[in-house]
Tab-separated table of C-alpha atoms and ligand atoms in Angstrom:
chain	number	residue	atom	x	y	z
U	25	UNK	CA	-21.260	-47.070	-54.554
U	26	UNK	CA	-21.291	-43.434	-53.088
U	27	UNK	CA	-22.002	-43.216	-49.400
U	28	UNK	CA	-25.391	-41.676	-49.321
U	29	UNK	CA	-26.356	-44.284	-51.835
U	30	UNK	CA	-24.817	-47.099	-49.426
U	31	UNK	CA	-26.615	-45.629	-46.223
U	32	UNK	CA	-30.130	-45.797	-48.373
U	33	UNK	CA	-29.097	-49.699	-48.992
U	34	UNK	CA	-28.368	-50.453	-45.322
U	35	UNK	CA	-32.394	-49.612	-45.063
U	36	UNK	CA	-31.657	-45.880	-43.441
U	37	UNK	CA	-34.150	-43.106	-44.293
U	38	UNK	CA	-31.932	-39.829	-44.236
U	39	UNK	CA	-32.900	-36.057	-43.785
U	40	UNK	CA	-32.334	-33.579	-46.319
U	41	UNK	CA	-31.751	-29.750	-45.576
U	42	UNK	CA	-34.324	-27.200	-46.281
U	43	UNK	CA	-34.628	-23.635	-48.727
U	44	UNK	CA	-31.756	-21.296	-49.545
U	45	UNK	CA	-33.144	-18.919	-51.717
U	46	UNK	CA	-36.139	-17.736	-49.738
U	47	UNK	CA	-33.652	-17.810	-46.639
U	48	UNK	CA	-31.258	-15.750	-48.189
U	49	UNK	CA	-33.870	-13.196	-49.055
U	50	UNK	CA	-35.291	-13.657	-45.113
U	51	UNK	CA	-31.561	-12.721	-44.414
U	52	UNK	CA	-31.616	-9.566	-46.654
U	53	UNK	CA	-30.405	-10.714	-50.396
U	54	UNK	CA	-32.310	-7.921	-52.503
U	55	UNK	CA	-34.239	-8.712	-55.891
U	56	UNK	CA	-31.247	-8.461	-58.468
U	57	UNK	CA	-28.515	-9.453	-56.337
U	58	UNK	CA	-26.531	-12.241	-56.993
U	59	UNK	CA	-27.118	-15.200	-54.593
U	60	UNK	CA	-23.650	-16.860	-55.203
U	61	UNK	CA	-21.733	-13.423	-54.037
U	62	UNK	CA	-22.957	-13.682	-50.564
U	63	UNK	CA	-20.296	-16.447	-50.441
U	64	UNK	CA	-17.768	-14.365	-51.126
U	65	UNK	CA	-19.220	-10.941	-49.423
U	66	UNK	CA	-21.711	-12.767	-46.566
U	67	UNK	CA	-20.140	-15.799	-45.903
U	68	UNK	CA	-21.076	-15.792	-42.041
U	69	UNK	CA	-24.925	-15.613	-43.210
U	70	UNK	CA	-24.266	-17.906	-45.735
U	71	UNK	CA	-22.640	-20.378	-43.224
U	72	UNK	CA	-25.513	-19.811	-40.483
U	73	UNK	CA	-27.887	-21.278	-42.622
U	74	UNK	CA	-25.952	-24.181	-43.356
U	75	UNK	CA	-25.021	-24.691	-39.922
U	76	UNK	CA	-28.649	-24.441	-39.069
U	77	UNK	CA	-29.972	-27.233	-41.175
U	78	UNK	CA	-27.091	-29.279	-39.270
U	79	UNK	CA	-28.578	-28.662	-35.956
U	80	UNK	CA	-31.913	-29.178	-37.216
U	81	UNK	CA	-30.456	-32.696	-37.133
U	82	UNK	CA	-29.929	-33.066	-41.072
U	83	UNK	CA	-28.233	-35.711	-42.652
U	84	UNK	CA	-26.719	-33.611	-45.586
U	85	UNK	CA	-27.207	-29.725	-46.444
U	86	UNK	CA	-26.557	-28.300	-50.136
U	87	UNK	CA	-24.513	-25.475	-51.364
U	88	UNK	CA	-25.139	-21.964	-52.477
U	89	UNK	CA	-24.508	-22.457	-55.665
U	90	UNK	CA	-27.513	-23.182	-57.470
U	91	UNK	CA	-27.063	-20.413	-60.042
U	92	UNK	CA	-24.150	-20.731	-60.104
U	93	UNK	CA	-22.919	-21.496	-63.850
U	94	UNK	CA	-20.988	-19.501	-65.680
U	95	UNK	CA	-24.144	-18.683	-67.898
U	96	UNK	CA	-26.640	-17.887	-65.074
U	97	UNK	CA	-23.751	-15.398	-63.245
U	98	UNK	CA	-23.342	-13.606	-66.626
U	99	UNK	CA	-26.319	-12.126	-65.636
U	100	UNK	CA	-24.797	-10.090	-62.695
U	101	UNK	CA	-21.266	-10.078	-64.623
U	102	UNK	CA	-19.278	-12.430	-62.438
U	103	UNK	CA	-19.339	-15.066	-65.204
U	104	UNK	CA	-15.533	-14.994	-64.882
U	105	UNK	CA	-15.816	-15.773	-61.071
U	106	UNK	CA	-17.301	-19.875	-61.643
U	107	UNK	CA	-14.630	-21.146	-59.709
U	108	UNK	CA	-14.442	-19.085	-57.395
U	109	UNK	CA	-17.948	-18.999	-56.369
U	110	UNK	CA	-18.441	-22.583	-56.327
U	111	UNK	CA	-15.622	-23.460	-54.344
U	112	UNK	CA	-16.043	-21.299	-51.504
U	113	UNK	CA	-19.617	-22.261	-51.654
U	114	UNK	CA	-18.958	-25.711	-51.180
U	115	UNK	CA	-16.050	-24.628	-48.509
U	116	UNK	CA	-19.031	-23.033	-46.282
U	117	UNK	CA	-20.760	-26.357	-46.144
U	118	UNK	CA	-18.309	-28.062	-45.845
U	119	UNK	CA	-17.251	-26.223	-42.373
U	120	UNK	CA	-20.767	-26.336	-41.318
U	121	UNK	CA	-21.057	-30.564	-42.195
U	122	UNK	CA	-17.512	-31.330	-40.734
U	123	UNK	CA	-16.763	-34.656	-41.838
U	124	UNK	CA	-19.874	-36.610	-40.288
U	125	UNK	CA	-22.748	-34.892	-42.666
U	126	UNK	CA	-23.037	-34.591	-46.572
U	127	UNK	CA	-22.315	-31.857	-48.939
U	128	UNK	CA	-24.171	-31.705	-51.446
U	129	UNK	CA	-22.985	-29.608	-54.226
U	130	UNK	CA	-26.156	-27.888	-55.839
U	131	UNK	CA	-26.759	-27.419	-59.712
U	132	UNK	CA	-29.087	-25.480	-60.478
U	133	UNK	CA	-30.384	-25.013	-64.511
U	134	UNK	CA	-28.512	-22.962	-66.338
U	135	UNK	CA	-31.207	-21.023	-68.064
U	136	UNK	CA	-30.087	-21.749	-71.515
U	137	UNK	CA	-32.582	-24.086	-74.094
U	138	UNK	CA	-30.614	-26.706	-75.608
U	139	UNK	CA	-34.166	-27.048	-78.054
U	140	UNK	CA	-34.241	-23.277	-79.034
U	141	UNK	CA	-30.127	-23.600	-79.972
U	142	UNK	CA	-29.448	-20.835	-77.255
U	143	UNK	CA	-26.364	-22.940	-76.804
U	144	UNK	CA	-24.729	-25.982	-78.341
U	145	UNK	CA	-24.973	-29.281	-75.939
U	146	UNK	CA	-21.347	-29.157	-75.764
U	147	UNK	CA	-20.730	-25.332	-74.232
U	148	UNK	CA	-23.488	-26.470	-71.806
U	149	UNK	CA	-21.522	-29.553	-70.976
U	150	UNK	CA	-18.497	-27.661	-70.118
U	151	UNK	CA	-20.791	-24.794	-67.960
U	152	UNK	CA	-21.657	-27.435	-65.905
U	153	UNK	CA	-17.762	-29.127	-65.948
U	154	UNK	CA	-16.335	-26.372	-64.816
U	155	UNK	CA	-19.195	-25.472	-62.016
U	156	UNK	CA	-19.121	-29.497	-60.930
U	157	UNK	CA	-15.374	-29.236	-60.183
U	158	UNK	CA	-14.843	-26.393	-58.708
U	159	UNK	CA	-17.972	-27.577	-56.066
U	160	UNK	CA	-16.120	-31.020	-55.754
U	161	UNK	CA	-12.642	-28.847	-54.980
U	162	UNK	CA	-14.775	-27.139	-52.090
U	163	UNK	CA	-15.677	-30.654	-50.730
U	164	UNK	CA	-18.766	-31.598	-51.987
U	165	UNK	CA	-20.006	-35.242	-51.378
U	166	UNK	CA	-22.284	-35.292	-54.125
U	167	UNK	CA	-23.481	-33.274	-57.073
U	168	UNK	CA	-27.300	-32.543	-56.702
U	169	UNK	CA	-28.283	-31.563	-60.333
U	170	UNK	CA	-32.027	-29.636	-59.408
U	171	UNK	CA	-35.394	-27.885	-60.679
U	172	UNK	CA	-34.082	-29.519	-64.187
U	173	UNK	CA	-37.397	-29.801	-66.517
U	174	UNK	CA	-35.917	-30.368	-69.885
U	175	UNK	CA	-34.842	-33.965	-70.022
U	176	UNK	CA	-31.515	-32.855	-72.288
U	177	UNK	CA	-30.296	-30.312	-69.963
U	178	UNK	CA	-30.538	-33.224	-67.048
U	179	UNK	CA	-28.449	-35.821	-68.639
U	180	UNK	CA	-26.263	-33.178	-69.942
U	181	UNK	CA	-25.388	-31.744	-66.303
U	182	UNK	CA	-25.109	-35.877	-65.462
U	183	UNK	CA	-22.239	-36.634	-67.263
U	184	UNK	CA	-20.498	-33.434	-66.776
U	185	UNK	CA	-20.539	-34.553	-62.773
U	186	UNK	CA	-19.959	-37.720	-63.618
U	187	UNK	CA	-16.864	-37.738	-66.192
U	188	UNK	CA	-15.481	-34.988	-64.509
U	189	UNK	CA	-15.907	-35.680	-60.237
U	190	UNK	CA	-15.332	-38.519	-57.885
U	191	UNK	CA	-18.786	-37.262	-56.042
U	192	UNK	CA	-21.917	-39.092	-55.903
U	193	UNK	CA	-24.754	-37.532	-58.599
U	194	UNK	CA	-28.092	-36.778	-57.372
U	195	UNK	CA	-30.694	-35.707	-60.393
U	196	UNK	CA	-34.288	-33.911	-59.414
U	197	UNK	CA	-36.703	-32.116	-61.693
U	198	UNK	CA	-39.385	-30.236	-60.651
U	199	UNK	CA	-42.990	-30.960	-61.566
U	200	UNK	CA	-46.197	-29.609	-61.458
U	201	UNK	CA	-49.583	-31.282	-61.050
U	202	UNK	CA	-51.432	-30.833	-64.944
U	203	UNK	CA	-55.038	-30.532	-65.547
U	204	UNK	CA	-55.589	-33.621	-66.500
U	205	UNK	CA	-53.877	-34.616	-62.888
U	206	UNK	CA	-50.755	-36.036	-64.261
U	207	UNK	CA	-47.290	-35.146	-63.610
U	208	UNK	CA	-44.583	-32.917	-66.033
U	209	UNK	CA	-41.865	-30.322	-65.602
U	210	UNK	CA	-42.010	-27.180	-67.799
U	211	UNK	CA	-40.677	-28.962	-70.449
U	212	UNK	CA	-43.496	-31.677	-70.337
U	213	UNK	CA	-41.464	-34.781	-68.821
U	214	UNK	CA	-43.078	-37.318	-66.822
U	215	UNK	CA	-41.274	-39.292	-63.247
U	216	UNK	CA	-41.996	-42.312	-65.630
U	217	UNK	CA	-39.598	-40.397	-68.750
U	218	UNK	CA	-37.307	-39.108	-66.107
U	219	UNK	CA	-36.560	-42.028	-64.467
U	220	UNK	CA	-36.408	-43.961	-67.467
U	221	UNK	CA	-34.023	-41.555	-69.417
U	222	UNK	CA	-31.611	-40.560	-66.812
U	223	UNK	CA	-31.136	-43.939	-64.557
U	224	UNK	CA	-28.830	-45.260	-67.856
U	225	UNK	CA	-26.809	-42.012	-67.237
U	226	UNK	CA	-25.124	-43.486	-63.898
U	227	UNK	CA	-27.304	-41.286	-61.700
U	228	UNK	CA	-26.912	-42.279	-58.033
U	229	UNK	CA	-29.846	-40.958	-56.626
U	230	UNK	CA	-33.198	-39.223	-58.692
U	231	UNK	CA	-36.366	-37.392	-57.386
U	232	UNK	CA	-38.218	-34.176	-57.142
U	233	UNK	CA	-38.096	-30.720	-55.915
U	234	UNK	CA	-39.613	-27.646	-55.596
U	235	UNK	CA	-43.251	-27.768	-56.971
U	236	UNK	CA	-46.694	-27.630	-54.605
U	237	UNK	CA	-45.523	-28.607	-51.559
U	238	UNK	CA	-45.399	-32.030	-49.933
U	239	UNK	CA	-48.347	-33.796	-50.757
U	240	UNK	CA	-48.187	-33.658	-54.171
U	241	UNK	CA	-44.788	-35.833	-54.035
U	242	UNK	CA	-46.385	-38.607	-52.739
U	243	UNK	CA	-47.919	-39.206	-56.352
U	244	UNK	CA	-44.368	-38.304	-57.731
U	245	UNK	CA	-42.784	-41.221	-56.022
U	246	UNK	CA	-45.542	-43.891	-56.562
U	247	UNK	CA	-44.345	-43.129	-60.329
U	248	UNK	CA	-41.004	-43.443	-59.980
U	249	UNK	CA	-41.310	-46.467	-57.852
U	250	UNK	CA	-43.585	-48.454	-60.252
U	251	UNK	CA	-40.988	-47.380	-63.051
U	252	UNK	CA	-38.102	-48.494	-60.937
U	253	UNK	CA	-37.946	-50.322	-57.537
U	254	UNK	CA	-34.196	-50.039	-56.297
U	255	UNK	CA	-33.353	-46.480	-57.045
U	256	UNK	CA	-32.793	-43.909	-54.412
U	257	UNK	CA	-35.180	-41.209	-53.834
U	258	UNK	CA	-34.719	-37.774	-52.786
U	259	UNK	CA	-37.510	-35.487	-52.288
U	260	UNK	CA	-37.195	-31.786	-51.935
U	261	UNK	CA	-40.576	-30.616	-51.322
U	262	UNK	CA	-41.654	-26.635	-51.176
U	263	UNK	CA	-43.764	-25.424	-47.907
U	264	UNK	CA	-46.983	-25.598	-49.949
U	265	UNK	CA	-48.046	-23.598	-53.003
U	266	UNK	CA	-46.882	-20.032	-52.859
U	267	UNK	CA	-49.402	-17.291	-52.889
U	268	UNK	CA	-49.229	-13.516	-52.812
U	269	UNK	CA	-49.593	-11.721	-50.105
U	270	UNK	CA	-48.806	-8.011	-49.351
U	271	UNK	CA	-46.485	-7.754	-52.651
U	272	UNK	CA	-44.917	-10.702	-50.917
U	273	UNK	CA	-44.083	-14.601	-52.176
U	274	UNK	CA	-45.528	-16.655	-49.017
U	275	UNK	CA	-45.047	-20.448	-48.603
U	276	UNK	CA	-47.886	-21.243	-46.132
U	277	UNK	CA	-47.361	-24.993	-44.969
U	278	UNK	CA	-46.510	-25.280	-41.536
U	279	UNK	CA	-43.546	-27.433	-40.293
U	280	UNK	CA	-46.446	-29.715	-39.106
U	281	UNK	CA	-48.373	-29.836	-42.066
U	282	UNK	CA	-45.252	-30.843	-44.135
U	283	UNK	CA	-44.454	-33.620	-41.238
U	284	UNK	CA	-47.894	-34.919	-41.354
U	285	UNK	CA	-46.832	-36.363	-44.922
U	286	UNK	CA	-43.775	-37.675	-44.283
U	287	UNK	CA	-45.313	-41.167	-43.329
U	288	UNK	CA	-46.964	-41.522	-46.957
U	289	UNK	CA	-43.718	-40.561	-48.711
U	290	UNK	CA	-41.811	-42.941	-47.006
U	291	UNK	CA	-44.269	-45.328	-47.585
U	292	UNK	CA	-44.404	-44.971	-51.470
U	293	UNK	CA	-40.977	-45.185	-51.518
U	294	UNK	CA	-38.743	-41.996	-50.880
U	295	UNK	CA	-35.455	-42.741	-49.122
U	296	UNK	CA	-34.137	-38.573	-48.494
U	297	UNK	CA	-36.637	-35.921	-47.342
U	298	UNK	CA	-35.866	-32.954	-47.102
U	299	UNK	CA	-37.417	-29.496	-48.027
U	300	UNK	CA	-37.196	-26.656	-51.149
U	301	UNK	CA	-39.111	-22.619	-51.144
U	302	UNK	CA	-40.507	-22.006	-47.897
U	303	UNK	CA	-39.102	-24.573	-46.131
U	304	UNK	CA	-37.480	-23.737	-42.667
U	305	UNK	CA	-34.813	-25.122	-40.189
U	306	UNK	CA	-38.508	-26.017	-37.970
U	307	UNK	CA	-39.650	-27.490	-40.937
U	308	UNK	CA	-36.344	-29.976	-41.089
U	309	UNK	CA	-36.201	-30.235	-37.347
U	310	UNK	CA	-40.020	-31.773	-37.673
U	311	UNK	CA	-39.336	-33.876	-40.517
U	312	UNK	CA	-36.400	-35.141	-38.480
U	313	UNK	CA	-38.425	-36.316	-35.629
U	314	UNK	CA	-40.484	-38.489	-37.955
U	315	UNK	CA	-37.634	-40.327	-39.170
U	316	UNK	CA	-36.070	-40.922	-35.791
U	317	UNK	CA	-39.531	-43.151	-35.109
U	318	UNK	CA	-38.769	-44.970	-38.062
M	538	ZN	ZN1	-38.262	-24.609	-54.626
């Protein structure tokens, strides 16, 4: 068993870090820049935000590597630079961690459909080989495969970590709240499907990110939990529902509103908290005094 996994066993409820992507852009990444670069070109900025999730008093901070597959970085024309990119991503955190705190190597999807045949299962498998080792190079912990919504992608980016790292794998997909007032990613999977399909895989840890913000999770983990009892949970929730405001994206919750739920998800079962969009080093530095009570 990984380590993270082990601490959740001993009866510890750890603290995730918060966003990237709507930090970066806070720090000045510019609509049709490539995120991953900054590693390379930014690395201070890239390493101040990790470093500030650590002093926030998180257990673990990600990577900036969430688009980081050879198919997403096509986009900007560094699909050569995979390696690269990933490894000196996971090198930041790393530095910022030191050896006490968790990398987590982040996976992010890789924008292909495996349903519409944009790519075969198998050149998907080795985008996410070659991103999941060059992370685990860098010093990742674990491989946090997140925002997944098709079921096939998920289990695809599983085994890649898994066949091809020593790390712990972490598996999240994002869902939204339907009309009906159920539960499904983009792609129409349930927590119940999700946790059913990918727990065979050898996941280490499953959950959610990204979505409405905090309060909707609480439902998200009740599901999980009645489809399995043991399994780690990791919840990466965004600071509320964006909304538009002055030709801006704004995530409104407060670092208080998001601690005032962090009770009820412990309760119904989560075992990592930490935050997605929005989110804030205040926001982790007020989820962290909750847990300390605990
Ligand atoms: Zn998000």
């Amino acid at each position: 068993m990984g380590k993270i996994a082990e601490a959740i066993r001993q009866g510890k409820i750890l603290v995730s870090d918060g966003a990237w992507g709507t930090y970066l852009q806070h720090k000045g990444l510019q609509p049709g820049e490539c995120p991953e670069l900054w590693n390379i070109e930014h690395p201070d900025e890239v390493f101040e935000i990790a470093k500030s999730y650590i002093d926030s008093g998180s257990d673990m901070i990600e990577t900036n590597s969430f688009g980081g597959s050879r198919y997403k970085l096509a986009g900007y024309n560094l699909g050569e630079r995979v390696f690269e990119l990933n490894r000196t991503a996971a090198e930041i955190s790393r530095k910022a961690a030191g050896k006490d705190k968790f990398v987590l190597g982040s996976v992010g999807p890789t924008g292909k459909i495996l349903m519409m045949g944009d790519v075969t299962k198998d050149e998907m498998y080795d985008a996410f080989k070659e991103q999941c080792i060059a992370l685990a190079k860098g010093g990742a912990d674990a491989i946090v495969i997140e925002t997944m919504s098709d079921i096939e992608e998920a289990v695809t980016a599983i085994r890649a970590a898994k066949e091809n790292t020593d790390c712990e794998i972490i598996c999240t997909m994002t869902f939204e709240r339907t009309v009906d007032n159920e539960f499904r990613t983009m792609m129409g999977i349930s927590p119940t499907q999700m946790t059913e399909e990918i727990i065979g895989e050898g996941v280490d840890i499953i959950g959610a990110n990204c979505g409405n913000g905090i309060e909707g999770m609480i439902g998200i983990v009740k599901e999980i939990r009645k489809t399995d009892p043991d399994i780690p949970v990791l919840i990466h929730a965004n600071a509320g529902m964006p909304v538009y405001k002055d030709g801006e994206t704004v995530f409104p919750e407060t670092p208080g509103e998001t601690a005032s739920f962090v009770d009820q998800l412990i309760s119904a079962g989560a075992n990592i908290i930490g935050g997605c969009c929005g989110t804030t080093p205040e926001h982790i530095k007020k989820i962290v005094e909750i847990v300390k009570k605990k």
